[in-house]
Amino acid sequence: MSAEAVPAAGVWYRVESGSAASAVRRTAERLGVQVGLAPNRVAELAIVTAELTSNLVKHAREGTVLLRPVRAEGEAGVELVAVDSGPGMADLAFSARDGQSTTGTLGIGLGAIDRQATWYDAWSWRGKGTVSVVQVWSAGVPAPPMWAAGLTRPITGEQVSGDGHAVRVVEGRQQVLVCDGLGHGRLAGAAAEAALVAFRTAPVASPAVVLRHLHQSMTHTRGAAVAVAELDPSAVLLRYAGVGNIAGVVLGPDGGRKHLVSLPGIAGHQRPVIREYDYPFPPEATLVMHSDGVVGRWRIEDYPGLIAHSPLVVAATLLRDAGVRRDDACVLVARSPE
């Protein structure tokens, strides 16, 4: 990658060699400077990145890393998402002890990540691989609460994804968005970006009203499939409005799975019918939304213990296993804030 600024959506790397690992570390250091981390935190970010990538090279199959900036309440940090397809670890806590995962690298076991990072979460299972997510913020800045998180990945051969996601909390309303611009490449990305901008500036209102605002704001684009959800813990409800092929699923604490209704149409075109639906959403429920670049046949019960991890770890795992390479892909996971 060139020395250009790392975009908000981040950069994906295949990490299967030492040279690829070095490239990720150099970009991480550059991104640390870009977001304003102090030199000592940039150095610690380099250690975290070296540990993650060296383990992918030495011990994993099909390792990939997403590197992107993160922002909250006027602060900025760096986030890394590392995934692989195996072999996985039977005992992640044991593997995180110093000396277990690393030989001759800048880090001393996965425990180095936990010490240097502001926030760290990981899930691993024998035969299914490992997913690790790390955030490095300035010293003294805590990682923001993560009640919702998403990931996008462009179709193979493209740098820009036509899928997008966003999270906002306005006047107590906790809302999330997933969109899928028609087609691929720059024009699809422009449609998705228009949806994201409109969502961030939308009226403080229900998902149906927000979705109508998005539709009206996207008429200059080729259009997109769009869905907006609002988590209402006080009412124990999820409010949902969608048009087009965005999938939504509520995973209940009892193991149940409820599919959400998105109506046919294209936001920005065709005067789509917009309706809002309410669904029970108990405190331990989880919302999963994704574009059609993610195959819907995944089953959360195939991933023992995963649902107890952060929304970002869940989203990264589903994107790894259910995301297709012949399309843009996006997954967002949300839970009621504690």
PDB file of C-alpha atoms in Angstrom, residues 5-11 31-32 34-35 66-71 75-80 135 137:
ATOM      1  CA  ALA A   5      -3.822   8.133   4.691  1.00  0.00           C
ATOM      2  CA  VAL A   6      -5.663   4.997   5.835  1.00  0.00           C
ATOM      3  CA  PRO A   7      -9.376   5.467   5.013  1.00  0.00           C
ATOM      4  CA  ALA A   8     -12.122   5.313   7.649  1.00  0.00           C
ATOM      5  CA  ALA A   9     -13.253   1.905   6.355  1.00  0.00           C
ATOM      6  CA  GLY A  10      -9.728   0.601   6.867  1.00  0.00           C
ATOM      7  CA  VAL A  11      -7.473  -1.657   4.812  1.00  0.00           C
ATOM      8  CA  LEU A  31      -1.949   5.194  11.132  1.00  0.00           C
ATOM      9  CA  GLY A  32      -0.950   5.760  14.749  1.00  0.00           C
ATOM     10  CA  GLN A  34      -2.215   9.862  11.492  1.00  0.00           C
ATOM     11  CA  VAL A  35      -4.699   9.707  14.399  1.00  0.00           C
ATOM     12  CA  LEU A  66      -8.177  -5.287   8.999  1.00  0.00           C
ATOM     13  CA  LEU A  67      -6.477  -2.084  10.120  1.00  0.00           C
ATOM     14  CA  ARG A  68      -8.647   1.019  10.598  1.00  0.00           C
ATOM     15  CA  PRO A  69      -8.964   4.235  12.625  1.00  0.00           C
ATOM     16  CA  VAL A  70     -11.590   4.473  15.370  1.00  0.00           C
ATOM     17  CA  ARG A  71     -13.052   7.642  16.881  1.00  0.00           C
ATOM     18  CA  GLU A  75     -10.574  10.997  20.643  1.00  0.00           C
ATOM     19  CA  ALA A  76      -9.018   8.721  18.040  1.00  0.00           C
ATOM     20  CA  GLY A  77      -7.338   5.351  18.139  1.00  0.00           C
ATOM     21  CA  VAL A  78      -6.321   2.401  15.989  1.00  0.00           C
ATOM     22  CA  GLU A  79      -8.196  -0.890  15.656  1.00  0.00           C
ATOM     23  CA  LEU A  80      -6.923  -4.219  14.350  1.00  0.00           C
ATOM     24  CA  GLN A 135      -7.859  -1.194  20.047  1.00  0.00           C
ATOM     25  CA  TRP A 137      -5.927   4.596  22.188  1.00  0.00           C
TER      26      TRP A 137
END
